[in-house]
Amino acid sequence: AFNEWGDLFTLSLLGRARQNRSQGVSMDGELKTLIEQILKKQKSLSSTISYSPSLDINTLKQSGTQLLSQHTQDCSVQKALLNHYFNATLWSLEDKARDPKALDCEIAAVKRKIDKVNQLRNDQVEVINELFLNFLPPLNQSAPIFSETPGSIIDRLSILNLKLYYTKEQLLDKSSDYAHLNTCHKRTQILNDQISDLFQGLIYLINKVSIGEMSYRPYYQLKMYNDANFNPYLSNKARPY
C-alpha cells in the first residue's frame, strides 16, 4: 500500500495528467523525474544487490522490499526497483547455474530457484504497468497501440544496467589483458548508448500517452508453467490430448 506521501504524490500526478490531457499539454517533466530516479537507483543498487544461498526464495519479495526501503522512501520507485532486485538475483543464480564444478543436483536446485524468481520478476513488470496507469490519464483507446509497456521497458533498462555494472567491474580487474579490457570498454560505450536510447524511448511513450496520441495495453504474462491448473507435471494430471 502507498504511504501517505505516496498517495498524495499519485493523486497530484493523476490530477495534473488529466488537466494536461484536456489542454493538449504533455506532462513528461514530472514522470521523467520519476523515471530518472528509477534509472539512477538501478545503477547505484547494482553493486548492493547480490543473492545469498541462505536467502529463502519464498520470502524474497519481503527481503527486497526491506532492502529497498533503506535506499528510497518513494513507494513508486520502490515498486519499480523491486523488479531490479529480482533481476539482480536472477543474474547471480544464472551465474551459479553455469558453474562447471557444480553437481547436477545443485544445478537442478538453482534452476528451480530461477524459475520462481523469474515469475516474481514478470509479476513485478505488471505491477509497474499498473503503477503508470495510475499516473497517466485514461488511455485513448482510438490512439495507435505501442507494442511495449512502461514496465517492460523499465525491465529492459534494469538488465542493461546490470550488464553495465558487471562490464565496468571487469575494467577494474588488474589481471585482465589489454584485449579483454578493450572489449569491455567498447561494450561499456554500447551499453550506455542503449540505456540512453531506451530511456528516451520510454519518455517519448509517456509523453505521447499523456496527450492521447499513443496508447498501450498492460499485457499480462499469463505464465502457465508455474500453475498447477495448466502444467500437468504439477498436478499429476495427464494432458487432454
PDB file of C-alpha atoms in Angstrom:
ATOM      1  CA  ALA A   1       0.000   0.000   0.000  1.00  0.00           C
ATOM      2  CA  PHE A   2       1.110   3.554  -0.673  1.00  0.00           C
ATOM      3  CA  ASN A   3       2.287   5.560   2.276  1.00  0.00           C
ATOM      4  CA  GLU A   4       0.696   8.992   2.865  1.00  0.00           C
ATOM      5  CA  TRP A   5       3.282  10.847   0.806  1.00  0.00           C
ATOM      6  CA  GLY A   6       2.922   8.302  -1.998  1.00  0.00           C
ATOM      7  CA  ASP A   7      -0.863   8.695  -2.050  1.00  0.00           C
ATOM      8  CA  LEU A   8      -0.593  12.469  -2.288  1.00  0.00           C
ATOM      9  CA  PHE A   9       2.074  12.235  -4.983  1.00  0.00           C
ATOM     10  CA  THR A  10      -0.041   9.846  -7.042  1.00  0.00           C
ATOM     11  CA  LEU A  11      -3.201  11.920  -6.730  1.00  0.00           C
ATOM     12  CA  SER A  12      -1.272  15.060  -7.635  1.00  0.00           C
ATOM     13  CA  LEU A  13       0.212  13.483 -10.760  1.00  0.00           C
ATOM     14  CA  LEU A  14      -3.101  11.976 -11.788  1.00  0.00           C
ATOM     15  CA  GLY A  15      -4.909  15.281 -11.395  1.00  0.00           C
ATOM     16  CA  ARG A  16      -2.301  17.175 -13.398  1.00  0.00           C
ATOM     17  CA  ALA A  17      -2.264  14.462 -16.053  1.00  0.00           C
ATOM     18  CA  ARG A  18      -5.982  14.836 -16.688  1.00  0.00           C
ATOM     19  CA  GLN A  19      -5.649  18.603 -16.774  1.00  0.00           C
ATOM     20  CA  ASN A  20      -2.744  18.440 -19.226  1.00  0.00           C
ATOM     21  CA  ARG A  21      -4.631  15.930 -21.377  1.00  0.00           C
ATOM     22  CA  SER A  22      -7.598  18.283 -21.671  1.00  0.00           C
ATOM     23  CA  GLN A  23      -5.245  21.131 -22.594  1.00  0.00           C
ATOM     24  CA  GLY A  24      -3.171  19.041 -25.019  1.00  0.00           C
ATOM     25  CA  VAL A  25      -0.024  19.575 -22.952  1.00  0.00           C
ATOM     26  CA  SER A  26       2.411  16.764 -22.118  1.00  0.00           C
ATOM     27  CA  MET A  27       3.282  16.021 -18.518  1.00  0.00           C
ATOM     28  CA  ASP A  28       6.526  14.209 -19.176  1.00  0.00           C
ATOM     29  CA  GLY A  29       8.501  16.536 -16.860  1.00  0.00           C
ATOM     30  CA  GLU A  30       7.168  15.026 -13.627  1.00  0.00           C
ATOM     31  CA  LEU A  31       7.124  11.454 -14.816  1.00  0.00           C
ATOM     32  CA  LYS A  32      10.540  11.981 -16.373  1.00  0.00           C
ATOM     33  CA  THR A  33      11.813  12.876 -12.891  1.00  0.00           C
ATOM     34  CA  LEU A  34      10.299   9.668 -11.522  1.00  0.00           C
ATOM     35  CA  ILE A  35      11.844   7.587 -14.310  1.00  0.00           C
ATOM     36  CA  GLU A  36      15.218   9.287 -13.812  1.00  0.00           C
ATOM     37  CA  GLN A  37      15.065   8.352 -10.111  1.00  0.00           C
ATOM     38  CA  ILE A  38      14.354   4.741 -11.053  1.00  0.00           C
ATOM     39  CA  LEU A  39      17.226   4.666 -13.536  1.00  0.00           C
ATOM     40  CA  LYS A  40      19.635   6.284 -11.080  1.00  0.00           C
ATOM     41  CA  LYS A  41      18.723   3.819  -8.352  1.00  0.00           C
ATOM     42  CA  GLN A  42      19.049   0.885 -10.744  1.00  0.00           C
ATOM     43  CA  LYS A  43      22.655   1.906 -11.360  1.00  0.00           C
ATOM     44  CA  SER A  44      23.533   2.547  -7.720  1.00  0.00           C
ATOM     45  CA  LEU A  45      21.848  -0.600  -6.388  1.00  0.00           C
ATOM     46  CA  SER A  46      23.501  -2.966  -8.873  1.00  0.00           C
ATOM     47  CA  SER A  47      26.520  -3.128  -6.565  1.00  0.00           C
ATOM     48  CA  THR A  48      24.352  -3.625  -3.474  1.00  0.00           C
ATOM     49  CA  ILE A  49      22.104  -6.474  -4.504  1.00  0.00           C
ATOM     50  CA  SER A  50      23.526  -9.967  -4.548  1.00  0.00           C
ATOM     51  CA  TYR A  51      21.923 -13.323  -3.944  1.00  0.00           C
ATOM     52  CA  SER A  52      22.895 -15.250  -0.851  1.00  0.00           C
ATOM     53  CA  PRO A  53      22.420 -19.042  -0.869  1.00  0.00           C
ATOM     54  CA  SER A  54      20.934 -18.741   2.609  1.00  0.00           C
ATOM     55  CA  LEU A  55      18.198 -16.395   1.337  1.00  0.00           C
ATOM     56  CA  ASP A  56      14.771 -18.007   1.268  1.00  0.00           C
ATOM     57  CA  ILE A  57      13.273 -17.660  -2.213  1.00  0.00           C
ATOM     58  CA  ASN A  58       9.790 -17.811  -0.683  1.00  0.00           C
ATOM     59  CA  THR A  59      10.446 -14.595   1.261  1.00  0.00           C
ATOM     60  CA  LEU A  60      12.482 -12.895  -1.480  1.00  0.00           C
ATOM     61  CA  LYS A  61       9.893 -10.200  -2.129  1.00  0.00           C
ATOM     62  CA  GLN A  62       9.782  -9.280   1.554  1.00  0.00           C
ATOM     63  CA  SER A  63      13.587  -9.204   1.745  1.00  0.00           C
ATOM     64  CA  GLY A  64      13.773  -6.998  -1.346  1.00  0.00           C
ATOM     65  CA  THR A  65      11.186  -4.565  -0.026  1.00  0.00           C
ATOM     66  CA  GLN A  66      13.075  -4.225   3.265  1.00  0.00           C
ATOM     67  CA  LEU A  67      16.351  -3.572   1.448  1.00  0.00           C
ATOM     68  CA  LEU A  68      14.877  -1.009  -0.919  1.00  0.00           C
ATOM     69  CA  SER A  69      13.189   0.903   1.894  1.00  0.00           C
ATOM     70  CA  GLN A  70      16.696   1.719   3.138  1.00  0.00           C
ATOM     71  CA  HIS A  71      17.516   3.436  -0.163  1.00  0.00           C
ATOM     72  CA  THR A  72      14.327   5.302  -1.029  1.00  0.00           C
ATOM     73  CA  GLN A  73      11.130   6.317   0.745  1.00  0.00           C
ATOM     74  CA  ASP A  74       9.321   6.836  -2.564  1.00  0.00           C
ATOM     75  CA  CYS A  75       6.976   3.870  -2.739  1.00  0.00           C
ATOM     76  CA  SER A  76       6.572   4.272  -6.502  1.00  0.00           C
ATOM     77  CA  VAL A  77      10.319   3.991  -7.017  1.00  0.00           C
ATOM     78  CA  GLN A  78      10.392   1.025  -4.621  1.00  0.00           C
ATOM     79  CA  LYS A  79       7.847  -0.851  -6.733  1.00  0.00           C
ATOM     80  CA  ALA A  80       9.923  -0.323  -9.867  1.00  0.00           C
ATOM     81  CA  LEU A  81      13.180  -1.214  -8.125  1.00  0.00           C
ATOM     82  CA  LEU A  82      11.752  -4.466  -6.794  1.00  0.00           C
ATOM     83  CA  ASN A  83      11.851  -5.644 -10.401  1.00  0.00           C
ATOM     84  CA  HIS A  84      15.552  -4.677 -10.479  1.00  0.00           C
ATOM     85  CA  TYR A  85      16.109  -6.603  -7.239  1.00  0.00           C
ATOM     86  CA  PHE A  86      14.650  -9.719  -8.833  1.00  0.00           C
ATOM     87  CA  ASN A  87      16.746  -9.238 -11.989  1.00  0.00           C
ATOM     88  CA  ALA A  88      19.912  -8.878  -9.919  1.00  0.00           C
ATOM     89  CA  THR A  89      19.035 -12.043  -8.017  1.00  0.00           C
ATOM     90  CA  LEU A  90      18.444 -13.853 -11.303  1.00  0.00           C
ATOM     91  CA  TRP A  91      21.842 -12.692 -12.525  1.00  0.00           C
ATOM     92  CA  SER A  92      23.587 -14.312  -9.546  1.00  0.00           C
ATOM     93  CA  LEU A  93      21.590 -17.512  -9.927  1.00  0.00           C
ATOM     94  CA  GLU A  94      22.276 -17.732 -13.672  1.00  0.00           C
ATOM     95  CA  ASP A  95      25.996 -17.415 -12.946  1.00  0.00           C
ATOM     96  CA  LYS A  96      25.762 -20.218 -10.412  1.00  0.00           C
ATOM     97  CA  ALA A  97      23.867 -22.456 -12.840  1.00  0.00           C
ATOM     98  CA  ARG A  98      26.821 -22.250 -15.235  1.00  0.00           C
ATOM     99  CA  ASP A  99      29.457 -23.283 -12.712  1.00  0.00           C
ATOM    100  CA  PRO A 100      31.288 -26.184 -14.423  1.00  0.00           C
ATOM    101  CA  LYS A 101      32.148 -27.608 -10.992  1.00  0.00           C
ATOM    102  CA  ALA A 102      28.525 -27.747  -9.847  1.00  0.00           C
ATOM    103  CA  LEU A 103      26.861 -31.120  -9.450  1.00  0.00           C
ATOM    104  CA  ASP A 104      23.766 -31.950 -11.494  1.00  0.00           C
ATOM    105  CA  CYS A 105      21.610 -31.863  -8.372  1.00  0.00           C
ATOM    106  CA  GLU A 106      22.959 -28.401  -7.497  1.00  0.00           C
ATOM    107  CA  ILE A 107      22.207 -27.063 -10.967  1.00  0.00           C
ATOM    108  CA  ALA A 108      18.688 -28.518 -10.804  1.00  0.00           C
ATOM    109  CA  ALA A 109      18.103 -26.774  -7.461  1.00  0.00           C
ATOM    110  CA  VAL A 110      19.362 -23.455  -8.853  1.00  0.00           C
ATOM    111  CA  LYS A 111      17.177 -23.799 -11.960  1.00  0.00           C
ATOM    112  CA  ARG A 112      14.111 -24.254  -9.753  1.00  0.00           C
ATOM    113  CA  LYS A 113      15.033 -21.075  -7.892  1.00  0.00           C
ATOM    114  CA  ILE A 114      15.489 -19.255 -11.199  1.00  0.00           C
ATOM    115  CA  ASP A 115      12.005 -20.335 -12.211  1.00  0.00           C
ATOM    116  CA  LYS A 116      10.472 -18.891  -9.042  1.00  0.00           C
ATOM    117  CA  VAL A 117      12.403 -15.616  -9.190  1.00  0.00           C
ATOM    118  CA  ASN A 118      11.606 -15.143 -12.872  1.00  0.00           C
ATOM    119  CA  GLN A 119       7.924 -15.455 -12.009  1.00  0.00           C
ATOM    120  CA  LEU A 120       8.352 -12.700  -9.402  1.00  0.00           C
ATOM    121  CA  ARG A 121      10.170 -10.558 -11.962  1.00  0.00           C
ATOM    122  CA  ASN A 122       7.369 -10.900 -14.512  1.00  0.00           C
ATOM    123  CA  ASP A 123       4.719 -10.235 -11.879  1.00  0.00           C
ATOM    124  CA  GLN A 124       6.531  -7.037 -10.906  1.00  0.00           C
ATOM    125  CA  VAL A 125       6.527  -5.826 -14.526  1.00  0.00           C
ATOM    126  CA  GLU A 126       2.733  -5.985 -14.336  1.00  0.00           C
ATOM    127  CA  VAL A 127       2.811  -4.020 -11.070  1.00  0.00           C
ATOM    128  CA  ILE A 128       4.885  -1.296 -12.772  1.00  0.00           C
ATOM    129  CA  ASN A 129       2.396  -1.127 -15.641  1.00  0.00           C
ATOM    130  CA  GLU A 130      -0.480  -0.672 -13.198  1.00  0.00           C
ATOM    131  CA  LEU A 131       1.564   1.982 -11.398  1.00  0.00           C
ATOM    132  CA  PHE A 132       1.980   4.028 -14.579  1.00  0.00           C
ATOM    133  CA  LEU A 133      -1.703   3.641 -15.399  1.00  0.00           C
ATOM    134  CA  ASN A 134      -2.393   5.380 -12.087  1.00  0.00           C
ATOM    135  CA  PHE A 135      -0.059   8.230 -13.040  1.00  0.00           C
ATOM    136  CA  LEU A 136      -1.406   8.698 -16.555  1.00  0.00           C
ATOM    137  CA  PRO A 137      -4.755   9.995 -17.797  1.00  0.00           C
ATOM    138  CA  PRO A 138      -7.228   7.419 -19.137  1.00  0.00           C
ATOM    139  CA  LEU A 139      -5.734   5.781 -22.211  1.00  0.00           C
ATOM    140  CA  ASN A 140      -7.021   6.963 -25.580  1.00  0.00           C
ATOM    141  CA  GLN A 141      -8.464   3.729 -26.946  1.00  0.00           C
ATOM    142  CA  SER A 142      -8.503   5.081 -30.515  1.00  0.00           C
ATOM    143  CA  ALA A 143      -4.801   6.032 -30.471  1.00  0.00           C
ATOM    144  CA  PRO A 144      -2.134   3.787 -32.050  1.00  0.00           C
ATOM    145  CA  ILE A 145      -1.013   0.992 -29.720  1.00  0.00           C
ATOM    146  CA  PHE A 146       2.659   0.930 -28.683  1.00  0.00           C
ATOM    147  CA  SER A 147       3.905  -2.659 -28.572  1.00  0.00           C
ATOM    148  CA  GLU A 148       5.902  -2.208 -25.340  1.00  0.00           C
ATOM    149  CA  THR A 149       4.724  -1.030 -21.955  1.00  0.00           C
ATOM    150  CA  PRO A 150       6.492   1.164 -19.373  1.00  0.00           C
ATOM    151  CA  GLY A 151       7.003  -1.919 -17.223  1.00  0.00           C
ATOM    152  CA  SER A 152       8.670  -3.943 -19.977  1.00  0.00           C
ATOM    153  CA  ILE A 153      10.951  -1.016 -20.873  1.00  0.00           C
ATOM    154  CA  ILE A 154      11.968  -0.488 -17.236  1.00  0.00           C
ATOM    155  CA  ASP A 155      12.661  -4.230 -17.024  1.00  0.00           C
ATOM    156  CA  ARG A 156      14.952  -3.948 -20.072  1.00  0.00           C
ATOM    157  CA  LEU A 157      16.676  -0.916 -18.548  1.00  0.00           C
ATOM    158  CA  SER A 158      17.252  -2.931 -15.384  1.00  0.00           C
ATOM    159  CA  ILE A 159      19.004  -5.709 -17.299  1.00  0.00           C
ATOM    160  CA  LEU A 160      21.104  -3.227 -19.292  1.00  0.00           C
ATOM    161  CA  ASN A 161      22.201  -1.520 -16.068  1.00  0.00           C
ATOM    162  CA  LEU A 162      23.233  -4.867 -14.610  1.00  0.00           C
ATOM    163  CA  LYS A 163      25.232  -5.614 -17.761  1.00  0.00           C
ATOM    164  CA  LEU A 164      26.850  -2.199 -17.496  1.00  0.00           C
ATOM    165  CA  TYR A 165      27.772  -2.698 -13.840  1.00  0.00           C
ATOM    166  CA  TYR A 166      29.364  -6.118 -14.388  1.00  0.00           C
ATOM    167  CA  THR A 167      31.166  -4.923 -17.508  1.00  0.00           C
ATOM    168  CA  LYS A 168      32.647  -1.995 -15.594  1.00  0.00           C
ATOM    169  CA  GLU A 169      33.627  -4.414 -12.848  1.00  0.00           C
ATOM    170  CA  GLN A 170      35.774  -6.231 -15.407  1.00  0.00           C
ATOM    171  CA  LEU A 171      37.595  -2.977 -16.167  1.00  0.00           C
ATOM    172  CA  LEU A 172      38.775  -2.886 -12.550  1.00  0.00           C
ATOM    173  CA  ASP A 173      40.344  -6.342 -12.776  1.00  0.00           C
ATOM    174  CA  LYS A 174      44.088  -5.695 -12.954  1.00  0.00           C
ATOM    175  CA  SER A 175      44.738  -9.256 -14.064  1.00  0.00           C
ATOM    176  CA  SER A 176      42.811  -8.756 -17.330  1.00  0.00           C
ATOM    177  CA  ASP A 177      44.802  -8.439 -20.531  1.00  0.00           C
ATOM    178  CA  TYR A 178      44.583  -5.486 -22.898  1.00  0.00           C
ATOM    179  CA  ALA A 179      42.297  -7.243 -25.405  1.00  0.00           C
ATOM    180  CA  HIS A 180      39.719  -8.056 -22.749  1.00  0.00           C
ATOM    181  CA  LEU A 181      39.858  -4.544 -21.274  1.00  0.00           C
ATOM    182  CA  ASN A 182      39.417  -3.073 -24.739  1.00  0.00           C
ATOM    183  CA  THR A 183      36.385  -5.294 -25.350  1.00  0.00           C
ATOM    184  CA  CYS A 184      34.858  -4.234 -22.031  1.00  0.00           C
ATOM    185  CA  HIS A 185      35.500  -0.579 -22.816  1.00  0.00           C
ATOM    186  CA  LYS A 186      33.688  -0.894 -26.157  1.00  0.00           C
ATOM    187  CA  ARG A 187      30.813  -2.766 -24.528  1.00  0.00           C
ATOM    188  CA  THR A 188      30.503  -0.034 -21.902  1.00  0.00           C
ATOM    189  CA  GLN A 189      30.046   2.565 -24.624  1.00  0.00           C
ATOM    190  CA  ILE A 190      27.459   0.414 -26.405  1.00  0.00           C
ATOM    191  CA  LEU A 191      25.529  -0.249 -23.180  1.00  0.00           C
ATOM    192  CA  ASN A 192      25.488   3.447 -22.270  1.00  0.00           C
ATOM    193  CA  ASP A 193      24.117   4.256 -25.722  1.00  0.00           C
ATOM    194  CA  GLN A 194      21.454   1.558 -25.435  1.00  0.00           C
ATOM    195  CA  ILE A 195      20.396   2.785 -21.991  1.00  0.00           C
ATOM    196  CA  SER A 196      20.162   6.348 -23.264  1.00  0.00           C
ATOM    197  CA  ASP A 197      18.107   5.306 -26.310  1.00  0.00           C
ATOM    198  CA  LEU A 198      15.758   3.161 -24.248  1.00  0.00           C
ATOM    199  CA  PHE A 199      15.326   5.922 -21.664  1.00  0.00           C
ATOM    200  CA  GLN A 200      14.423   8.418 -24.394  1.00  0.00           C
ATOM    201  CA  GLY A 201      12.011   5.881 -25.878  1.00  0.00           C
ATOM    202  CA  LEU A 202      10.262   5.499 -22.540  1.00  0.00           C
ATOM    203  CA  ILE A 203       9.983   9.277 -22.140  1.00  0.00           C
ATOM    204  CA  TYR A 204       8.609   9.525 -25.674  1.00  0.00           C
ATOM    205  CA  LEU A 205       5.982   6.866 -24.927  1.00  0.00           C
ATOM    206  CA  ILE A 206       4.896   8.519 -21.680  1.00  0.00           C
ATOM    207  CA  ASN A 207       4.729  11.908 -23.362  1.00  0.00           C
ATOM    208  CA  LYS A 208       2.610  10.644 -26.263  1.00  0.00           C
ATOM    209  CA  VAL A 209       0.293   8.679 -23.976  1.00  0.00           C
ATOM    210  CA  SER A 210      -0.131  11.745 -21.747  1.00  0.00           C
ATOM    211  CA  ILE A 211      -1.515  13.837 -24.608  1.00  0.00           C
ATOM    212  CA  GLY A 212      -3.571  10.994 -26.099  1.00  0.00           C
ATOM    213  CA  GLU A 213      -1.536  10.498 -29.277  1.00  0.00           C
ATOM    214  CA  MET A 214      -0.445   6.964 -28.377  1.00  0.00           C
ATOM    215  CA  SER A 215      -1.676   4.167 -26.145  1.00  0.00           C
ATOM    216  CA  TYR A 216      -0.502   0.848 -24.759  1.00  0.00           C
ATOM    217  CA  ARG A 217      -2.088  -2.172 -23.213  1.00  0.00           C
ATOM    218  CA  PRO A 218      -0.896  -3.559 -19.877  1.00  0.00           C
ATOM    219  CA  TYR A 219      -0.178  -7.015 -21.255  1.00  0.00           C
ATOM    220  CA  TYR A 220      -0.342  -9.795 -18.701  1.00  0.00           C
ATOM    221  CA  GLN A 221       2.224 -12.589 -18.796  1.00  0.00           C
ATOM    222  CA  LEU A 222      -0.308 -15.354 -18.108  1.00  0.00           C
ATOM    223  CA  LYS A 223       2.515 -17.737 -17.319  1.00  0.00           C
ATOM    224  CA  MET A 224       1.400 -21.355 -17.341  1.00  0.00           C
ATOM    225  CA  TYR A 225       4.325 -23.499 -16.265  1.00  0.00           C
ATOM    226  CA  ASN A 226       4.100 -22.482 -12.584  1.00  0.00           C
ATOM    227  CA  ASP A 227       0.342 -23.013 -12.417  1.00  0.00           C
ATOM    228  CA  ALA A 228      -0.871 -26.494 -11.487  1.00  0.00           C
ATOM    229  CA  ASN A 229      -4.096 -25.807 -13.391  1.00  0.00           C
ATOM    230  CA  PHE A 230      -2.110 -25.638 -16.635  1.00  0.00           C
ATOM    231  CA  ASN A 231       1.061 -27.654 -16.048  1.00  0.00           C
ATOM    232  CA  PRO A 232       0.231 -31.379 -15.817  1.00  0.00           C
ATOM    233  CA  TYR A 233       3.563 -32.114 -14.116  1.00  0.00           C
ATOM    234  CA  LEU A 234       2.451 -30.013 -11.143  1.00  0.00           C
ATOM    235  CA  SER A 235      -0.995 -31.578 -10.862  1.00  0.00           C
ATOM    236  CA  ASN A 236      -0.163 -35.176 -11.860  1.00  0.00           C
ATOM    237  CA  LYS A 237      -2.875 -34.987 -14.494  1.00  0.00           C
ATOM    238  CA  ALA A 238      -2.442 -36.345 -17.995  1.00  0.00           C
ATOM    239  CA  ARG A 239      -2.617 -33.904 -20.895  1.00  0.00           C
ATOM    240  CA  PRO A 240      -6.065 -33.890 -22.585  1.00  0.00           C
ATOM    241  CA  TYR A 241      -4.513 -34.994 -25.910  1.00  0.00           C
TER     242      TYR A 241
END
